[in-house]
Amino acid sequence: MDSLTGVSLPNITIEADPNAGSAAYTSLVCLPDASTSPSAPSARRPNVWQQYDASADDGKWWGTGSTGATITCTQASPCSFRQLKDKLPQAVISLSLGISKGRDNAFVGAVDGLQVNHTVYDFEFNGVRTRSVR
C-alpha cells in the first residue's frame, strides 16, 4: 500500500468502571488518528513500523456512553490521557484492554509491541510474548 488515504488506524480500548456519574461501564478509547506528535509520528508513512505513545500529552482519548459527556471527553472532542485520568480519578479497569477498530475505514497493517505500564506485549504468530521494561 503506497497511500494511507481512507485508512484508519486501530485504537486501544480499555473497559472500565468510570465511577463517575451514574455509569457503571465505559470504554476508554485512544484515537491514534486524532493524536499528534509526540503521541503520534509527525507524519504517517505507509509500509513502515511507527511508534505511538497513547499516554503522551497529545494523545487523544474519549469515553463511550454517558461517561464521555459527563467528563467532556467525547469522540468529537477528545482529551489527553492525563486529562482523562484527572477527570476519572476513581476509575477502575474492569474487564480488559484490547485493540479494536471502528466501522469507518479499512485497516491494513499490524499492531505489535504494546506497552502497558512496565510490560511489553509482542504479538507473534505462535502467541503473545511479554517482557518487562523499566
JSON list of C-alpha atoms in Angstrom, two decimals:
[
{"chain": "A", "resi": 1, "resn": "MET", "atom": "CA", "xyz": [0.00, 0.00, 0.00]},
{"chain": "A", "resi": 2, "resn": "ASP", "atom": "CA", "xyz": [1.51, 3.30, -1.05]},
{"chain": "A", "resi": 3, "resn": "SER", "atom": "CA", "xyz": [-1.13, 5.63, 0.37]},
{"chain": "A", "resi": 4, "resn": "LEU", "atom": "CA", "xyz": [-2.86, 5.98, 3.72]},
{"chain": "A", "resi": 5, "resn": "THR", "atom": "CA", "xyz": [-5.81, 7.83, 2.21]},
{"chain": "A", "resi": 6, "resn": "GLY", "atom": "CA", "xyz": [-9.01, 6.28, 3.56]},
{"chain": "A", "resi": 7, "resn": "VAL", "atom": "CA", "xyz": [-7.12, 4.05, 6.02]},
{"chain": "A", "resi": 8, "resn": "SER", "atom": "CA", "xyz": [-7.81, 4.41, 9.74]},
{"chain": "A", "resi": 9, "resn": "LEU", "atom": "CA", "xyz": [-5.54, 3.16, 12.49]},
{"chain": "A", "resi": 10, "resn": "PRO", "atom": "CA", "xyz": [-6.70, 0.67, 15.11]},
{"chain": "A", "resi": 11, "resn": "ASN", "atom": "CA", "xyz": [-7.35, 2.04, 18.57]},
{"chain": "A", "resi": 12, "resn": "ILE", "atom": "CA", "xyz": [-6.69, 0.96, 22.13]},
{"chain": "A", "resi": 13, "resn": "THR", "atom": "CA", "xyz": [-9.86, 0.32, 24.12]},
{"chain": "A", "resi": 14, "resn": "ILE", "atom": "CA", "xyz": [-9.88, -0.07, 27.91]},
{"chain": "A", "resi": 15, "resn": "GLU", "atom": "CA", "xyz": [-13.06, -1.36, 29.52]},
{"chain": "A", "resi": 16, "resn": "ALA", "atom": "CA", "xyz": [-13.59, 0.42, 32.83]},
{"chain": "A", "resi": 17, "resn": "ASP", "atom": "CA", "xyz": [-15.96, 1.26, 35.63]},
{"chain": "A", "resi": 18, "resn": "PRO", "atom": "CA", "xyz": [-15.66, 5.05, 35.50]},
{"chain": "A", "resi": 19, "resn": "ASN", "atom": "CA", "xyz": [-17.06, 5.67, 38.98]},
{"chain": "A", "resi": 20, "resn": "ALA", "atom": "CA", "xyz": [-18.33, 8.98, 37.62]},
{"chain": "A", "resi": 21, "resn": "GLY", "atom": "CA", "xyz": [-21.97, 9.94, 37.32]},
{"chain": "A", "resi": 22, "resn": "SER", "atom": "CA", "xyz": [-24.43, 7.06, 37.13]},
{"chain": "A", "resi": 23, "resn": "ALA", "atom": "CA", "xyz": [-22.48, 4.97, 34.60]},
{"chain": "A", "resi": 24, "resn": "ALA", "atom": "CA", "xyz": [-21.08, 1.63, 35.78]},
{"chain": "A", "resi": 25, "resn": "TYR", "atom": "CA", "xyz": [-19.34, 0.85, 32.48]},
{"chain": "A", "resi": 26, "resn": "THR", "atom": "CA", "xyz": [-17.46, 2.70, 29.77]},
{"chain": "A", "resi": 27, "resn": "SER", "atom": "CA", "xyz": [-14.86, 2.04, 27.15]},
{"chain": "A", "resi": 28, "resn": "LEU", "atom": "CA", "xyz": [-11.93, 4.46, 27.22]},
{"chain": "A", "resi": 29, "resn": "VAL", "atom": "CA", "xyz": [-10.75, 4.75, 23.63]},
{"chain": "A", "resi": 30, "resn": "CYS", "atom": "CA", "xyz": [-7.46, 6.07, 22.31]},
{"chain": "A", "resi": 31, "resn": "LEU", "atom": "CA", "xyz": [-7.68, 7.70, 18.87]},
{"chain": "A", "resi": 32, "resn": "PRO", "atom": "CA", "xyz": [-4.28, 7.50, 17.16]},
{"chain": "A", "resi": 33, "resn": "ASP", "atom": "CA", "xyz": [-5.70, 9.10, 14.00]},
{"chain": "A", "resi": 34, "resn": "ALA", "atom": "CA", "xyz": [-6.55, 12.25, 16.03]},
{"chain": "A", "resi": 35, "resn": "SER", "atom": "CA", "xyz": [-3.32, 12.22, 18.08]},
{"chain": "A", "resi": 36, "resn": "THR", "atom": "CA", "xyz": [-0.37, 14.42, 17.18]},
{"chain": "A", "resi": 37, "resn": "SER", "atom": "CA", "xyz": [3.33, 14.45, 17.96]},
{"chain": "A", "resi": 38, "resn": "PRO", "atom": "CA", "xyz": [4.78, 13.43, 20.41]},
{"chain": "A", "resi": 39, "resn": "SER", "atom": "CA", "xyz": [1.96, 10.92, 20.87]},
{"chain": "A", "resi": 40, "resn": "ALA", "atom": "CA", "xyz": [1.98, 10.02, 17.18]},
{"chain": "A", "resi": 41, "resn": "PRO", "atom": "CA", "xyz": [4.64, 10.24, 14.48]},
{"chain": "A", "resi": 42, "resn": "SER", "atom": "CA", "xyz": [4.88, 13.70, 12.92]},
{"chain": "A", "resi": 43, "resn": "ALA", "atom": "CA", "xyz": [3.95, 12.08, 9.58]},
{"chain": "A", "resi": 44, "resn": "ARG", "atom": "CA", "xyz": [2.17, 8.77, 8.99]},
{"chain": "A", "resi": 45, "resn": "ARG", "atom": "CA", "xyz": [4.04, 6.66, 6.46]},
{"chain": "A", "resi": 46, "resn": "PRO", "atom": "CA", "xyz": [2.84, 3.50, 4.71]},
{"chain": "A", "resi": 47, "resn": "ASN", "atom": "CA", "xyz": [4.78, 0.23, 4.97]},
{"chain": "A", "resi": 48, "resn": "VAL", "atom": "CA", "xyz": [6.89, 1.38, 7.94]},
{"chain": "A", "resi": 49, "resn": "TRP", "atom": "CA", "xyz": [6.62, 0.45, 11.63]},
{"chain": "A", "resi": 50, "resn": "GLN", "atom": "CA", "xyz": [5.77, 3.58, 13.57]},
{"chain": "A", "resi": 51, "resn": "GLN", "atom": "CA", "xyz": [5.55, 4.25, 17.29]},
{"chain": "A", "resi": 52, "resn": "TYR", "atom": "CA", "xyz": [2.58, 5.78, 19.10]},
{"chain": "A", "resi": 53, "resn": "ASP", "atom": "CA", "xyz": [2.54, 6.80, 22.77]},
{"chain": "A", "resi": 54, "resn": "ALA", "atom": "CA", "xyz": [-1.07, 6.93, 23.91]},
{"chain": "A", "resi": 55, "resn": "SER", "atom": "CA", "xyz": [-0.13, 8.48, 27.25]},
{"chain": "A", "resi": 56, "resn": "ALA", "atom": "CA", "xyz": [1.89, 11.38, 25.79]},
{"chain": "A", "resi": 57, "resn": "ASP", "atom": "CA", "xyz": [0.42, 14.87, 26.05]},
{"chain": "A", "resi": 58, "resn": "ASP", "atom": "CA", "xyz": [-1.01, 14.99, 22.53]},
{"chain": "A", "resi": 59, "resn": "GLY", "atom": "CA", "xyz": [-2.66, 11.56, 22.60]},
{"chain": "A", "resi": 60, "resn": "LYS", "atom": "CA", "xyz": [-6.43, 11.76, 22.17]},
{"chain": "A", "resi": 61, "resn": "TRP", "atom": "CA", "xyz": [-8.88, 9.73, 24.28]},
{"chain": "A", "resi": 62, "resn": "TRP", "atom": "CA", "xyz": [-12.63, 9.62, 24.84]},
{"chain": "A", "resi": 63, "resn": "GLY", "atom": "CA", "xyz": [-15.18, 7.79, 26.97]},
{"chain": "A", "resi": 64, "resn": "THR", "atom": "CA", "xyz": [-18.14, 5.94, 25.50]},
{"chain": "A", "resi": 65, "resn": "GLY", "atom": "CA", "xyz": [-21.74, 6.27, 26.61]},
{"chain": "A", "resi": 66, "resn": "SER", "atom": "CA", "xyz": [-22.75, 8.84, 29.18]},
{"chain": "A", "resi": 67, "resn": "THR", "atom": "CA", "xyz": [-19.23, 8.91, 30.64]},
{"chain": "A", "resi": 68, "resn": "GLY", "atom": "CA", "xyz": [-17.80, 10.86, 27.70]},
{"chain": "A", "resi": 69, "resn": "ALA", "atom": "CA", "xyz": [-20.46, 13.55, 28.07]},
{"chain": "A", "resi": 70, "resn": "THR", "atom": "CA", "xyz": [-20.12, 13.63, 31.87]},
{"chain": "A", "resi": 71, "resn": "ILE", "atom": "CA", "xyz": [-16.37, 14.27, 31.72]},
{"chain": "A", "resi": 72, "resn": "THR", "atom": "CA", "xyz": [-16.42, 16.20, 28.41]},
{"chain": "A", "resi": 73, "resn": "CYS", "atom": "CA", "xyz": [-14.09, 13.76, 26.65]},
{"chain": "A", "resi": 74, "resn": "THR", "atom": "CA", "xyz": [-16.16, 12.66, 23.67]},
{"chain": "A", "resi": 75, "resn": "GLN", "atom": "CA", "xyz": [-15.24, 11.24, 20.29]},
{"chain": "A", "resi": 76, "resn": "ALA", "atom": "CA", "xyz": [-15.96, 14.67, 18.78]},
{"chain": "A", "resi": 77, "resn": "SER", "atom": "CA", "xyz": [-13.92, 16.44, 21.47]},
{"chain": "A", "resi": 78, "resn": "PRO", "atom": "CA", "xyz": [-11.30, 14.01, 22.86]},
{"chain": "A", "resi": 79, "resn": "CYS", "atom": "CA", "xyz": [-8.90, 14.83, 25.69]},
{"chain": "A", "resi": 80, "resn": "SER", "atom": "CA", "xyz": [-5.38, 13.77, 26.63]},
{"chain": "A", "resi": 81, "resn": "PHE", "atom": "CA", "xyz": [-4.70, 10.69, 28.77]},
{"chain": "A", "resi": 82, "resn": "ARG", "atom": "CA", "xyz": [-3.60, 12.97, 31.62]},
{"chain": "A", "resi": 83, "resn": "GLN", "atom": "CA", "xyz": [-6.91, 14.88, 31.40]},
{"chain": "A", "resi": 84, "resn": "LEU", "atom": "CA", "xyz": [-8.82, 11.60, 31.22]},
{"chain": "A", "resi": 85, "resn": "LYS", "atom": "CA", "xyz": [-7.12, 10.36, 34.41]},
{"chain": "A", "resi": 86, "resn": "ASP", "atom": "CA", "xyz": [-7.74, 13.71, 36.15]},
{"chain": "A", "resi": 87, "resn": "LYS", "atom": "CA", "xyz": [-11.43, 13.56, 35.22]},
{"chain": "A", "resi": 88, "resn": "LEU", "atom": "CA", "xyz": [-11.80, 9.91, 36.27]},
{"chain": "A", "resi": 89, "resn": "PRO", "atom": "CA", "xyz": [-9.71, 9.64, 39.46]},
{"chain": "A", "resi": 90, "resn": "GLN", "atom": "CA", "xyz": [-11.78, 6.72, 40.79]},
{"chain": "A", "resi": 91, "resn": "ALA", "atom": "CA", "xyz": [-11.97, 4.72, 37.54]},
{"chain": "A", "resi": 92, "resn": "VAL", "atom": "CA", "xyz": [-11.14, 1.02, 37.69]},
{"chain": "A", "resi": 93, "resn": "ILE", "atom": "CA", "xyz": [-10.14, -1.12, 34.72]},
{"chain": "A", "resi": 94, "resn": "SER", "atom": "CA", "xyz": [-12.89, -3.69, 34.95]},
{"chain": "A", "resi": 95, "resn": "LEU", "atom": "CA", "xyz": [-12.56, -6.21, 32.17]},
{"chain": "A", "resi": 96, "resn": "SER", "atom": "CA", "xyz": [-9.90, -5.83, 29.53]},
{"chain": "A", "resi": 97, "resn": "LEU", "atom": "CA", "xyz": [-7.67, -3.83, 27.27]},
{"chain": "A", "resi": 98, "resn": "GLY", "atom": "CA", "xyz": [-7.92, -4.52, 23.58]},
{"chain": "A", "resi": 99, "resn": "ILE", "atom": "CA", "xyz": [-7.00, -3.43, 20.12]},
{"chain": "A", "resi": 100, "resn": "SER", "atom": "CA", "xyz": [-10.15, -2.54, 18.24]},
{"chain": "A", "resi": 101, "resn": "LYS", "atom": "CA", "xyz": [-11.25, -0.88, 15.07]},
{"chain": "A", "resi": 102, "resn": "GLY", "atom": "CA", "xyz": [-14.23, 1.36, 14.40]},
{"chain": "A", "resi": 103, "resn": "ARG", "atom": "CA", "xyz": [-16.53, 0.89, 11.47]},
{"chain": "A", "resi": 104, "resn": "ASP", "atom": "CA", "xyz": [-15.32, 3.77, 9.36]},
{"chain": "A", "resi": 105, "resn": "ASN", "atom": "CA", "xyz": [-12.40, 2.91, 7.05]},
{"chain": "A", "resi": 106, "resn": "ALA", "atom": "CA", "xyz": [-10.43, -0.24, 6.40]},
{"chain": "A", "resi": 107, "resn": "PHE", "atom": "CA", "xyz": [-7.31, -1.05, 8.41]},
{"chain": "A", "resi": 108, "resn": "VAL", "atom": "CA", "xyz": [-4.49, -2.90, 6.75]},
{"chain": "A", "resi": 109, "resn": "GLY", "atom": "CA", "xyz": [-1.48, -3.49, 8.97]},
{"chain": "A", "resi": 110, "resn": "ALA", "atom": "CA", "xyz": [-0.40, -4.91, 12.28]},
{"chain": "A", "resi": 111, "resn": "VAL", "atom": "CA", "xyz": [-0.03, -3.97, 15.93]},
{"chain": "A", "resi": 112, "resn": "ASP", "atom": "CA", "xyz": [3.00, -5.05, 17.93]},
{"chain": "A", "resi": 113, "resn": "GLY", "atom": "CA", "xyz": [5.00, -4.01, 20.96]},
{"chain": "A", "resi": 114, "resn": "LEU", "atom": "CA", "xyz": [2.04, -2.77, 23.03]},
{"chain": "A", "resi": 115, "resn": "GLN", "atom": "CA", "xyz": [3.40, -1.46, 26.33]},
{"chain": "A", "resi": 116, "resn": "VAL", "atom": "CA", "xyz": [1.11, -1.24, 29.37]},
{"chain": "A", "resi": 117, "resn": "ASN", "atom": "CA", "xyz": [2.88, 0.14, 32.41]},
{"chain": "A", "resi": 118, "resn": "HIS", "atom": "CA", "xyz": [6.10, -1.91, 32.60]},
{"chain": "A", "resi": 119, "resn": "THR", "atom": "CA", "xyz": [5.10, -4.84, 30.36]},
{"chain": "A", "resi": 120, "resn": "VAL", "atom": "CA", "xyz": [5.51, -5.03, 26.59]},
{"chain": "A", "resi": 121, "resn": "TYR", "atom": "CA", "xyz": [3.25, -7.41, 24.66]},
{"chain": "A", "resi": 122, "resn": "ASP", "atom": "CA", "xyz": [4.71, -8.72, 21.39]},
{"chain": "A", "resi": 123, "resn": "PHE", "atom": "CA", "xyz": [2.06, -10.30, 19.18]},
{"chain": "A", "resi": 124, "resn": "GLU", "atom": "CA", "xyz": [3.71, -13.17, 17.35]},
{"chain": "A", "resi": 125, "resn": "PHE", "atom": "CA", "xyz": [2.41, -15.89, 15.04]},
{"chain": "A", "resi": 126, "resn": "ASN", "atom": "CA", "xyz": [2.65, -18.51, 17.82]},
{"chain": "A", "resi": 127, "resn": "GLY", "atom": "CA", "xyz": [1.08, -16.30, 20.51]},
{"chain": "A", "resi": 128, "resn": "VAL", "atom": "CA", "xyz": [1.83, -13.30, 22.68]},
{"chain": "A", "resi": 129, "resn": "ARG", "atom": "CA", "xyz": [5.24, -12.87, 24.32]},
{"chain": "A", "resi": 130, "resn": "THR", "atom": "CA", "xyz": [5.76, -10.48, 27.20]},
{"chain": "A", "resi": 131, "resn": "ARG", "atom": "CA", "xyz": [8.80, -8.75, 28.58]},
{"chain": "A", "resi": 132, "resn": "SER", "atom": "CA", "xyz": [9.34, -6.33, 31.44]},
{"chain": "A", "resi": 133, "resn": "VAL", "atom": "CA", "xyz": [10.78, -2.86, 30.91]},
{"chain": "A", "resi": 134, "resn": "ARG", "atom": "CA", "xyz": [11.67, -0.11, 33.35]}
]
